Amino acid sequence: MRRMIGLRSLGGQLMLVAAVSLMVAQAINLALLVRGGRQERLSTIAAGAAVTIDDVATRIAAGEPIPPWMLPRGPGAGRRGAPPMLQERNRGGPRQIVIDSRPHFRSGMADWPEMASLVRSLLGSETGVREVRAGRIALPARAPGPQALMKGVRRGGDREAVAVAVAARIADGRWITVRTRIANGGARVGALLIGQTLILFGLLLIPLLFVAWRVSRPLAQLASAASEARFDRHAPPVPESGPQDVRELTRAFNAMRQRIWAMLQDKDRMLGAIGHDLRTPLTSLRVRVEQVEDATLRDKMSATIEEMALMLGDIVALARAGQPREAAALTDLAAMLAALVDDYEEMGKPVVLASSGASSGARPAEPLLRTVRAAALRRAMRNLIDNALCYGGSATVGLVALPGGSIALCVDDDGPGIAEEQIAAMIEPFARAETSRNRNTGGSGLGLALANAIVVAEGGSLDIHNRQPHGLRAQIILPPQS
Protein backbone atom coordinates (compact mmCIF):
# COMPACT_ATOMS: atom_id res chain seq x y z
CA MET A 1 0.00 0.00 0.00
CA ARG A 2 2.86 2.40 0.83
CA ARG A 3 4.46 1.76 -2.57
CA MET A 4 1.12 2.34 -4.27
CA ILE A 5 0.55 5.82 -2.78
CA GLY A 6 4.15 6.96 -3.16
CA LEU A 7 4.57 10.13 -5.25
CA ARG A 8 6.43 8.20 -7.98
CA SER A 9 3.69 5.60 -8.35
CA LEU A 10 0.63 5.84 -10.56
CA GLY A 11 -1.74 5.88 -7.60
CA GLY A 12 0.24 8.54 -5.76
CA GLN A 13 0.38 10.83 -8.78
CA LEU A 14 -3.35 10.40 -9.45
CA MET A 15 -4.17 11.28 -5.86
CA LEU A 16 -1.75 14.22 -5.86
CA VAL A 17 -3.25 15.69 -9.04
CA ALA A 18 -6.78 15.19 -7.71
CA ALA A 19 -5.90 16.73 -4.34
CA VAL A 20 -4.20 19.77 -5.88
CA SER A 21 -7.06 20.28 -8.36
CA LEU A 22 -9.60 20.01 -5.56
CA MET A 23 -7.67 22.47 -3.40
CA VAL A 24 -7.46 24.99 -6.26
CA ALA A 25 -11.16 24.57 -7.01
CA GLN A 26 -12.07 25.03 -3.35
CA ALA A 27 -9.82 28.08 -3.10
CA ILE A 28 -11.60 29.65 -6.08
CA ASN A 29 -14.92 28.65 -4.54
CA LEU A 30 -13.92 30.27 -1.24
CA ALA A 31 -12.87 33.49 -2.99
CA LEU A 32 -16.15 33.66 -4.90
CA LEU A 33 -18.16 32.78 -1.79
CA VAL A 34 -16.43 35.41 0.33
CA ARG A 35 -16.86 38.00 -2.38
CA GLY A 36 -20.51 37.11 -2.88
CA GLY A 37 -21.13 37.14 0.86
CA ARG A 38 -19.44 40.53 1.17
CA GLN A 39 -21.55 42.00 -1.62
CA GLU A 40 -24.68 40.55 -0.07
CA ARG A 41 -23.81 42.01 3.33
CA LEU A 42 -23.09 45.40 1.75
CA SER A 43 -26.40 45.37 -0.06
CA THR A 44 -28.33 44.27 3.05
CA ILE A 45 -26.73 46.88 5.33
CA ALA A 46 -27.09 49.65 2.74
CA ALA A 47 -30.70 48.79 1.97
CA GLY A 48 -31.65 48.67 5.65
CA ALA A 49 -29.90 51.96 6.40
CA ALA A 50 -31.41 53.67 3.34
CA VAL A 51 -34.96 52.56 4.18
CA THR A 52 -34.60 53.68 7.82
CA ILE A 53 -33.10 57.06 6.89
CA ASP A 54 -35.78 57.66 4.23
CA ASP A 55 -38.58 56.72 6.65
CA VAL A 56 -37.31 58.92 9.48
CA ALA A 57 -36.54 61.86 7.12
CA THR A 58 -40.01 61.62 5.58
CA ARG A 59 -41.69 61.62 9.04
CA ILE A 60 -39.60 64.58 10.19
CA ALA A 61 -40.33 66.55 6.99
CA ALA A 62 -44.06 65.83 7.30
CA GLY A 63 -44.16 66.73 11.00
CA GLU A 64 -45.66 63.38 11.89
CA PRO A 65 -45.39 62.14 15.44
CA ILE A 66 -42.91 59.46 16.22
CA PRO A 67 -44.53 55.98 16.48
CA PRO A 68 -44.61 54.33 19.93
CA TRP A 69 -42.05 51.67 18.94
CA MET A 70 -39.59 54.50 18.15
CA LEU A 71 -39.81 56.17 21.55
CA PRO A 72 -36.55 57.57 22.96
CA ARG A 73 -34.41 55.01 24.81
CA GLY A 74 -31.00 54.88 26.39
CA PRO A 75 -29.42 56.36 29.52
CA GLY A 76 -29.68 59.99 28.28
CA ALA A 77 -33.19 59.81 26.93
CA GLY A 78 -34.74 61.69 29.81
CA ARG A 79 -32.12 64.48 30.01
CA ARG A 80 -33.01 67.89 28.68
CA GLY A 81 -31.33 68.63 25.38
CA ALA A 82 -30.34 65.03 24.77
CA PRO A 83 -30.84 63.95 21.20
CA PRO A 84 -33.80 61.69 20.62
CA MET A 85 -32.67 58.04 20.20
CA LEU A 86 -34.98 55.57 18.60
CA GLN A 87 -34.38 51.80 18.55
CA GLU A 88 -35.87 49.07 16.45
CA ARG A 89 -35.09 45.43 15.67
CA ASN A 90 -34.04 44.04 12.31
CA ARG A 91 -32.63 40.77 11.08
CA GLY A 92 -29.02 41.86 11.57
CA GLY A 93 -29.50 42.84 15.21
CA PRO A 94 -30.64 45.89 17.17
CA ARG A 95 -30.61 49.11 15.12
CA GLN A 96 -30.26 52.52 16.81
CA ILE A 97 -31.38 55.79 15.27
CA VAL A 98 -29.87 59.01 16.54
CA ILE A 99 -31.10 62.42 15.36
CA ASP A 100 -28.69 65.20 16.21
CA SER A 101 -26.79 68.15 14.81
CA ARG A 102 -23.78 65.91 14.15
CA PRO A 103 -23.14 62.29 13.13
CA HIS A 104 -22.89 59.82 16.02
CA PHE A 105 -20.04 57.45 15.21
CA ARG A 106 -18.25 55.20 17.65
CA SER A 107 -14.76 56.18 18.65
CA GLY A 108 -12.17 54.61 16.37
CA MET A 109 -14.56 53.97 13.46
CA ALA A 110 -12.90 53.99 10.05
CA ASP A 111 -14.54 55.74 7.13
CA TRP A 112 -16.40 53.46 4.76
CA PRO A 113 -16.75 55.36 1.46
CA GLU A 114 -18.07 52.34 -0.41
CA MET A 115 -21.03 52.01 1.98
CA ALA A 116 -21.71 55.77 1.93
CA SER A 117 -21.79 55.80 -1.87
CA LEU A 118 -24.10 52.78 -1.99
CA VAL A 119 -26.57 54.29 0.54
CA ARG A 120 -26.50 57.63 -1.33
CA SER A 121 -27.40 55.91 -4.58
CA LEU A 122 -30.28 54.06 -2.89
CA LEU A 123 -31.71 57.21 -1.28
CA GLY A 124 -31.85 59.25 -4.47
CA SER A 125 -32.46 62.99 -4.69
CA GLU A 126 -36.17 63.04 -3.72
CA THR A 127 -35.53 62.44 0.00
CA GLY A 128 -33.76 65.74 0.50
CA VAL A 129 -30.59 64.08 1.86
CA ARG A 130 -27.63 66.41 1.34
CA GLU A 131 -24.70 64.25 2.50
CA VAL A 132 -24.06 60.65 3.55
CA ARG A 133 -21.18 59.32 5.65
CA ALA A 134 -20.48 55.78 6.87
CA GLY A 135 -18.03 54.10 9.21
CA ARG A 136 -17.29 50.72 10.66
CA ILE A 137 -15.26 49.05 13.42
CA ALA A 138 -14.66 45.43 14.39
CA LEU A 139 -15.98 44.43 17.82
CA PRO A 140 -14.70 41.53 19.94
CA ALA A 141 -17.01 38.72 20.97
CA ARG A 142 -19.06 39.56 24.04
CA ALA A 143 -20.20 37.24 26.79
CA PRO A 144 -23.92 36.45 27.01
CA GLY A 145 -26.00 38.21 29.64
CA PRO A 146 -27.87 36.50 32.49
CA GLN A 147 -31.10 36.27 30.50
CA ALA A 148 -29.27 34.62 27.61
CA LEU A 149 -27.67 32.16 29.98
CA MET A 150 -31.08 31.28 31.39
CA LYS A 151 -32.23 30.54 27.84
CA GLY A 152 -29.34 28.10 27.37
CA VAL A 153 -26.99 30.23 25.30
CA ARG A 154 -23.37 28.99 25.35
CA ARG A 155 -20.95 30.75 27.63
CA GLY A 156 -18.75 31.51 24.65
CA GLY A 157 -21.04 34.46 23.83
CA ASP A 158 -21.69 36.01 20.43
CA ARG A 159 -19.32 35.70 17.56
CA GLU A 160 -17.13 38.61 16.59
CA ALA A 161 -19.21 41.40 15.04
CA VAL A 162 -18.82 44.62 13.05
CA ALA A 163 -20.37 47.86 14.27
CA VAL A 164 -21.65 49.95 11.34
CA ALA A 165 -22.88 53.55 11.41
CA VAL A 166 -24.49 55.41 8.47
CA ALA A 167 -25.23 59.12 8.87
CA ALA A 168 -27.25 61.28 6.46
CA ARG A 169 -27.72 65.07 6.66
CA ILE A 170 -31.29 66.09 5.82
CA ALA A 171 -32.67 69.42 4.57
CA ASP A 172 -32.94 71.09 8.02
CA GLY A 173 -29.24 70.45 8.66
CA ARG A 174 -29.63 67.66 11.22
CA TRP A 175 -27.99 64.25 10.90
CA ILE A 176 -29.85 60.96 11.04
CA THR A 177 -27.40 58.31 12.24
CA VAL A 178 -28.31 54.65 11.91
CA ARG A 179 -26.11 52.31 13.96
CA THR A 180 -26.26 48.56 13.85
CA ARG A 181 -24.21 45.52 14.81
CA ILE A 182 -23.64 42.80 12.20
CA ALA A 183 -22.30 39.37 13.13
CA ASN A 184 -19.13 38.38 11.27
CA GLY A 185 -19.97 35.29 9.26
CA GLY A 186 -16.46 34.79 7.78
CA ALA A 187 -15.44 32.14 10.34
CA ARG A 188 -18.65 30.25 9.75
CA VAL A 189 -18.12 30.30 5.99
CA GLY A 190 -14.54 29.10 6.47
CA ALA A 191 -15.63 26.25 8.75
CA LEU A 192 -18.35 25.19 6.32
CA LEU A 193 -15.90 25.27 3.42
CA ILE A 194 -13.31 23.23 5.34
CA GLY A 195 -15.96 20.65 6.18
CA GLN A 196 -17.11 20.60 2.57
CA THR A 197 -13.51 20.14 1.39
CA LEU A 198 -12.94 17.21 3.75
CA ILE A 199 -16.15 15.56 2.54
CA LEU A 200 -15.12 16.06 -1.10
CA PHE A 201 -11.67 14.67 -0.33
CA GLY A 202 -13.25 11.57 1.12
CA LEU A 203 -15.72 11.16 -1.74
CA LEU A 204 -13.06 11.69 -4.42
CA LEU A 205 -9.79 10.31 -3.06
CA ILE A 206 -11.16 7.04 -1.65
CA PRO A 207 -12.56 5.94 -5.06
CA LEU A 208 -9.34 7.15 -6.70
CA LEU A 209 -7.34 5.10 -4.23
CA PHE A 210 -9.42 2.05 -5.11
CA VAL A 211 -8.99 2.62 -8.86
CA ALA A 212 -5.23 3.17 -8.42
CA TRP A 213 -5.03 -0.06 -6.43
CA ARG A 214 -6.86 -1.96 -9.17
CA VAL A 215 -4.42 -0.58 -11.76
CA SER A 216 -1.13 -0.57 -9.84
CA ARG A 217 -1.46 -4.03 -8.25
CA PRO A 218 -1.47 -5.96 -11.58
CA LEU A 219 1.18 -3.59 -12.96
CA ALA A 220 3.41 -4.32 -9.96
CA GLN A 221 2.89 -8.07 -10.52
CA LEU A 222 3.78 -7.61 -14.18
CA ALA A 223 6.94 -5.62 -13.35
CA SER A 224 7.98 -8.24 -10.81
CA ALA A 225 7.45 -11.07 -13.28
CA ALA A 226 9.47 -9.20 -15.94
CA SER A 227 12.38 -8.41 -13.60
CA GLU A 228 12.54 -11.94 -12.19
CA ALA A 229 12.37 -13.70 -15.55
CA ARG A 230 15.28 -16.14 -15.86
CA PHE A 231 13.99 -18.34 -18.70
CA ASP A 232 15.58 -21.36 -17.08
CA ARG A 233 12.19 -22.80 -16.40
CA HIS A 234 8.71 -22.43 -17.78
CA ALA A 235 7.22 -19.83 -15.40
CA PRO A 236 3.44 -19.78 -14.80
CA PRO A 237 1.52 -16.97 -16.53
CA VAL A 238 0.91 -13.71 -14.66
CA PRO A 239 -2.73 -13.57 -13.43
CA GLU A 240 -4.90 -11.24 -15.51
CA SER A 241 -6.64 -8.70 -13.27
CA GLY A 242 -7.50 -5.02 -13.13
CA PRO A 243 -9.09 -2.85 -15.86
CA GLN A 244 -9.41 -4.11 -19.42
CA ASP A 245 -6.31 -2.22 -20.65
CA VAL A 246 -4.16 -3.75 -17.92
CA ARG A 247 -5.62 -7.21 -18.63
CA GLU A 248 -4.69 -6.87 -22.30
CA LEU A 249 -1.16 -5.79 -21.34
CA THR A 250 -0.79 -8.78 -19.04
CA ARG A 251 -2.13 -11.10 -21.72
CA ALA A 252 0.36 -9.71 -24.26
CA PHE A 253 3.22 -10.14 -21.75
CA ASN A 254 2.27 -13.76 -21.09
CA ALA A 255 2.13 -14.44 -24.82
CA MET A 256 5.49 -12.75 -25.40
CA ARG A 257 7.13 -14.74 -22.60
CA GLN A 258 5.69 -17.97 -24.03
CA ARG A 259 7.13 -17.12 -27.47
CA ILE A 260 10.55 -16.33 -25.98
CA TRP A 261 10.51 -19.62 -24.09
CA ALA A 262 9.68 -21.51 -27.29
CA MET A 263 12.45 -19.70 -29.21
CA LEU A 264 14.99 -20.53 -26.51
CA GLN A 265 13.98 -24.17 -26.59
CA ASP A 266 14.38 -24.23 -30.37
CA LYS A 267 17.79 -22.52 -30.11
CA ASP A 268 18.92 -25.00 -27.47
CA ARG A 269 17.92 -27.97 -29.60
CA MET A 270 19.58 -26.43 -32.68
CA LEU A 271 22.87 -25.74 -30.86
CA GLY A 272 22.87 -29.23 -29.39
CA ALA A 273 22.47 -30.69 -32.84
CA ILE A 274 25.21 -28.44 -34.25
CA GLY A 275 27.58 -29.35 -31.44
CA HIS A 276 26.93 -33.04 -31.94
CA ASP A 277 27.31 -32.88 -35.71
CA LEU A 278 30.57 -30.91 -35.54
CA ARG A 279 32.19 -33.19 -32.98
CA THR A 280 31.96 -36.12 -35.40
CA PRO A 281 34.10 -34.55 -38.16
CA LEU A 282 36.52 -33.16 -35.55
CA THR A 283 37.03 -36.67 -34.22
CA SER A 284 37.57 -37.90 -37.78
CA LEU A 285 40.15 -35.15 -38.31
CA ARG A 286 42.02 -36.19 -35.17
CA VAL A 287 42.27 -39.77 -36.51
CA ARG A 288 43.53 -38.61 -39.90
CA VAL A 289 46.03 -36.19 -38.38
CA GLU A 290 47.72 -39.11 -36.66
CA GLN A 291 48.59 -40.47 -40.13
CA VAL A 292 50.63 -37.40 -41.04
CA GLU A 293 54.33 -38.33 -41.05
CA ASP A 294 55.69 -34.81 -40.48
CA ALA A 295 55.72 -34.44 -36.66
CA THR A 296 55.82 -30.64 -36.72
CA LEU A 297 52.89 -30.39 -39.11
CA ARG A 298 51.00 -33.06 -37.18
CA ASP A 299 51.40 -31.13 -33.91
CA LYS A 300 50.20 -27.87 -35.50
CA MET A 301 47.17 -29.57 -36.98
CA SER A 302 46.32 -31.24 -33.67
CA ALA A 303 46.61 -27.88 -31.86
CA THR A 304 44.27 -26.30 -34.40
CA ILE A 305 41.74 -29.10 -33.97
CA GLU A 306 41.91 -28.74 -30.17
CA GLU A 307 41.39 -24.98 -30.46
CA MET A 308 38.36 -25.55 -32.67
CA ALA A 309 36.93 -28.06 -30.20
CA LEU A 310 37.45 -25.69 -27.27
CA MET A 311 35.90 -22.79 -29.18
CA LEU A 312 32.93 -24.97 -30.13
CA GLY A 313 32.48 -25.94 -26.50
CA ASP A 314 32.62 -22.30 -25.41
CA ILE A 315 30.07 -21.23 -28.04
CA VAL A 316 27.62 -23.96 -27.06
CA ALA A 317 28.15 -23.19 -23.36
CA LEU A 318 27.57 -19.46 -23.97
CA ALA A 319 24.38 -20.11 -25.89
CA ARG A 320 23.07 -22.41 -23.14
CA ALA A 321 24.16 -20.16 -20.25
CA GLY A 322 20.75 -18.53 -20.05
CA GLN A 323 19.09 -21.91 -19.67
CA PRO A 324 21.23 -23.88 -17.21
CA ARG A 325 20.29 -27.50 -16.71
CA GLU A 326 21.87 -27.62 -13.24
CA ALA A 327 19.57 -27.32 -10.23
CA ALA A 328 20.41 -24.66 -7.67
CA ALA A 329 21.58 -25.98 -4.31
CA LEU A 330 22.81 -24.58 -0.99
CA THR A 331 26.57 -24.03 -1.38
CA ASP A 332 29.31 -22.80 0.92
CA LEU A 333 30.96 -20.17 -1.28
CA ALA A 334 34.04 -19.91 0.95
CA ALA A 335 34.69 -23.67 0.71
CA MET A 336 34.03 -23.60 -3.04
CA LEU A 337 36.67 -20.88 -3.62
CA ALA A 338 39.17 -22.62 -1.33
CA ALA A 339 38.78 -25.87 -3.31
CA LEU A 340 39.10 -23.96 -6.59
CA VAL A 341 42.35 -22.29 -5.44
CA ASP A 342 43.68 -25.67 -4.27
CA ASP A 343 43.11 -27.12 -7.74
CA TYR A 344 45.18 -24.34 -9.35
CA GLU A 345 47.90 -24.68 -6.73
CA GLU A 346 48.17 -28.42 -7.45
CA MET A 347 48.71 -27.56 -11.10
CA GLY A 348 51.50 -25.17 -10.07
CA LYS A 349 49.59 -22.04 -11.09
CA PRO A 350 50.21 -18.77 -9.10
CA VAL A 351 46.70 -18.50 -7.64
CA VAL A 352 46.25 -17.60 -3.96
CA LEU A 353 43.34 -17.05 -1.65
CA ALA A 354 43.23 -13.52 -0.24
CA SER A 355 44.19 -13.05 3.40
CA SER A 356 42.84 -10.36 5.75
CA GLY A 357 45.28 -7.81 4.34
CA ALA A 358 44.77 -8.59 0.64
CA SER A 359 43.12 -6.09 -1.64
CA SER A 360 40.26 -8.36 -2.63
CA GLY A 361 38.99 -8.72 0.91
CA ALA A 362 39.32 -11.29 3.63
CA ARG A 363 37.91 -14.73 3.53
CA PRO A 364 34.99 -14.79 6.00
CA ALA A 365 35.60 -16.59 9.27
CA GLU A 366 32.18 -18.25 8.97
CA PRO A 367 30.82 -20.12 5.94
CA LEU A 368 28.80 -18.06 3.46
CA LEU A 369 25.90 -20.21 2.34
CA ARG A 370 24.02 -19.37 -0.84
CA THR A 371 21.61 -21.23 -3.07
CA VAL A 372 23.43 -21.19 -6.41
CA ARG A 373 24.33 -23.43 -9.33
CA ALA A 374 27.77 -24.35 -8.05
CA ALA A 375 29.14 -25.96 -11.22
CA ALA A 376 28.21 -22.99 -13.42
CA LEU A 377 29.56 -20.52 -10.84
CA ARG A 378 32.84 -22.45 -10.64
CA ARG A 379 33.14 -22.25 -14.42
CA ALA A 380 32.62 -18.49 -14.34
CA MET A 381 35.29 -18.14 -11.64
CA ARG A 382 37.70 -20.34 -13.66
CA ASN A 383 37.24 -18.07 -16.67
CA LEU A 384 38.07 -15.00 -14.56
CA ILE A 385 41.08 -16.73 -12.97
CA ASP A 386 42.33 -17.94 -16.36
CA ASN A 387 42.09 -14.40 -17.73
CA ALA A 388 44.04 -13.08 -14.73
CA LEU A 389 46.74 -15.74 -15.21
CA CYS A 390 46.90 -15.17 -18.94
CA TYR A 391 47.14 -11.36 -18.90
CA GLY A 392 48.41 -10.61 -15.38
CA GLY A 393 50.63 -13.58 -14.61
CA SER A 394 48.97 -14.34 -11.26
CA ALA A 395 45.55 -14.24 -9.56
CA THR A 396 44.33 -13.39 -6.06
CA VAL A 397 40.89 -14.76 -5.21
CA GLY A 398 38.76 -13.29 -2.42
CA LEU A 399 35.26 -13.38 -0.99
CA VAL A 400 33.63 -10.24 0.47
CA ALA A 401 30.32 -9.86 2.30
CA LEU A 402 28.94 -6.49 1.12
CA PRO A 403 26.54 -4.23 3.04
CA GLY A 404 22.90 -5.08 2.44
CA GLY A 405 23.45 -8.84 2.13
CA SER A 406 25.19 -8.97 -1.26
CA ILE A 407 28.34 -11.09 -1.78
CA ALA A 408 31.29 -10.35 -4.08
CA LEU A 409 33.63 -13.05 -5.46
CA CYS A 410 36.76 -11.14 -6.50
CA VAL A 411 39.69 -11.98 -8.78
CA ASP A 412 42.64 -9.54 -8.84
CA ASP A 413 45.65 -9.53 -11.15
CA ASP A 414 48.76 -7.36 -11.52
CA GLY A 415 48.59 -6.93 -15.28
CA PRO A 416 48.49 -3.70 -17.31
CA GLY A 417 44.72 -3.35 -16.97
CA ILE A 418 42.22 -2.28 -19.61
CA ALA A 419 41.50 1.17 -21.03
CA GLU A 420 38.44 2.62 -19.30
CA GLU A 421 36.54 3.16 -22.54
CA GLN A 422 37.02 -0.54 -23.49
CA ILE A 423 35.87 -2.18 -20.25
CA ALA A 424 32.17 -2.31 -21.21
CA ALA A 425 33.01 -3.91 -24.58
CA MET A 426 35.08 -6.67 -22.96
CA ILE A 427 31.95 -8.54 -21.88
CA GLU A 428 30.77 -8.87 -25.47
CA PRO A 429 31.50 -12.20 -27.23
CA PHE A 430 34.80 -12.44 -29.17
CA ALA A 431 36.05 -9.12 -27.74
CA ARG A 432 39.73 -8.79 -26.79
CA ALA A 433 41.50 -5.68 -25.53
CA GLU A 434 44.47 -6.02 -27.84
CA THR A 435 45.78 -2.50 -27.21
CA SER A 436 46.32 -3.12 -23.49
CA ARG A 437 46.83 -6.94 -23.43
CA ASN A 438 49.41 -9.15 -25.02
CA ARG A 439 48.35 -9.85 -28.60
CA ASN A 440 50.00 -13.29 -28.58
CA THR A 441 48.19 -14.64 -25.55
CA GLY A 442 45.50 -16.34 -27.64
CA GLY A 443 41.97 -17.04 -26.50
CA SER A 444 38.64 -16.91 -28.27
CA GLY A 445 37.29 -13.85 -26.47
CA LEU A 446 34.39 -15.78 -24.95
CA GLY A 447 35.61 -16.14 -21.36
CA LEU A 448 34.15 -12.91 -19.94
CA ALA A 449 30.99 -13.20 -22.05
CA LEU A 450 30.37 -16.72 -20.74
CA ALA A 451 31.09 -15.66 -17.15
CA ASN A 452 28.71 -12.71 -17.49
CA ALA A 453 25.94 -14.92 -18.90
CA ILE A 454 26.32 -17.37 -15.99
CA VAL A 455 26.25 -14.55 -13.41
CA VAL A 456 23.19 -12.92 -14.99
CA ALA A 457 21.41 -16.28 -14.89
CA GLU A 458 22.10 -16.30 -11.13
CA GLY A 459 20.51 -12.85 -10.80
CA GLY A 460 23.85 -11.12 -10.18
CA SER A 461 26.22 -8.86 -12.11
CA LEU A 462 29.83 -8.89 -13.32
CA ASP A 463 31.87 -5.80 -12.42
CA ILE A 464 35.27 -5.10 -13.99
CA HIS A 465 37.43 -2.11 -13.08
CA ASN A 466 41.09 -1.13 -12.98
CA ARG A 467 43.05 -1.19 -9.75
CA GLN A 468 45.53 1.40 -8.57
CA PRO A 469 48.36 1.73 -9.41
CA HIS A 470 47.97 -1.14 -11.87
CA GLY A 471 46.11 -4.38 -12.37
CA LEU A 472 42.51 -5.37 -12.89
CA ARG A 473 39.73 -6.54 -10.59
CA ALA A 474 36.86 -8.70 -11.84
CA GLN A 475 34.17 -9.47 -9.30
CA ILE A 476 30.94 -11.43 -9.38
CA ILE A 477 28.32 -9.70 -7.24
CA LEU A 478 25.49 -11.95 -6.05
CA PRO A 479 22.31 -10.23 -4.76
CA PRO A 480 20.91 -10.78 -1.25
CA GLN A 481 18.87 -13.90 -0.62
CA SER A 482 16.12 -14.24 1.95
Coordinates of C-alpha atoms in Angstrom, one line a residue, residues 333-342 345 350-356 358 360-364 381 395-399 410:
L333 CA 31.0 -20.2 -1.3
A334 CA 34.0 -19.9 1.0
A335 CA 34.7 -23.7 0.7
M336 CA 34.0 -23.6 -3.0
L337 CA 36.7 -20.9 -3.6
A338 CA 39.2 -22.6 -1.3
A339 CA 38.8 -25.9 -3.3
L340 CA 39.1 -24.0 -6.6
V341 CA 42.4 -22.3 -5.4
D342 CA 43.7 -25.7 -4.3
E345 CA 47.9 -24.7 -6.7
P350 CA 50.2 -18.8 -9.1
V351 CA 46.7 -18.5 -7.6
V352 CA 46.3 -17.6 -4.0
L353 CA 43.3 -17.0 -1.6
A354 CA 43.2 -13.5 -0.2
S355 CA 44.2 -13.1 3.4
S356 CA 42.8 -10.4 5.7
A358 CA 44.8 -8.6 0.6
S360 CA 40.3 -8.4 -2.6
G361 CA 39.0 -8.7 0.9
A362 CA 39.3 -11.3 3.6
R363 CA 37.9 -14.7 3.5
P364 CA 35.0 -14.8 6.0
M381 CA 35.3 -18.1 -11.6
A395 CA 45.6 -14.2 -9.6
T396 CA 44.3 -13.4 -6.1
V397 CA 40.9 -14.8 -5.2
G398 CA 38.8 -13.3 -2.4
L399 CA 35.3 -13.4 -1.0
C410 CA 36.8 -11.1 -6.5

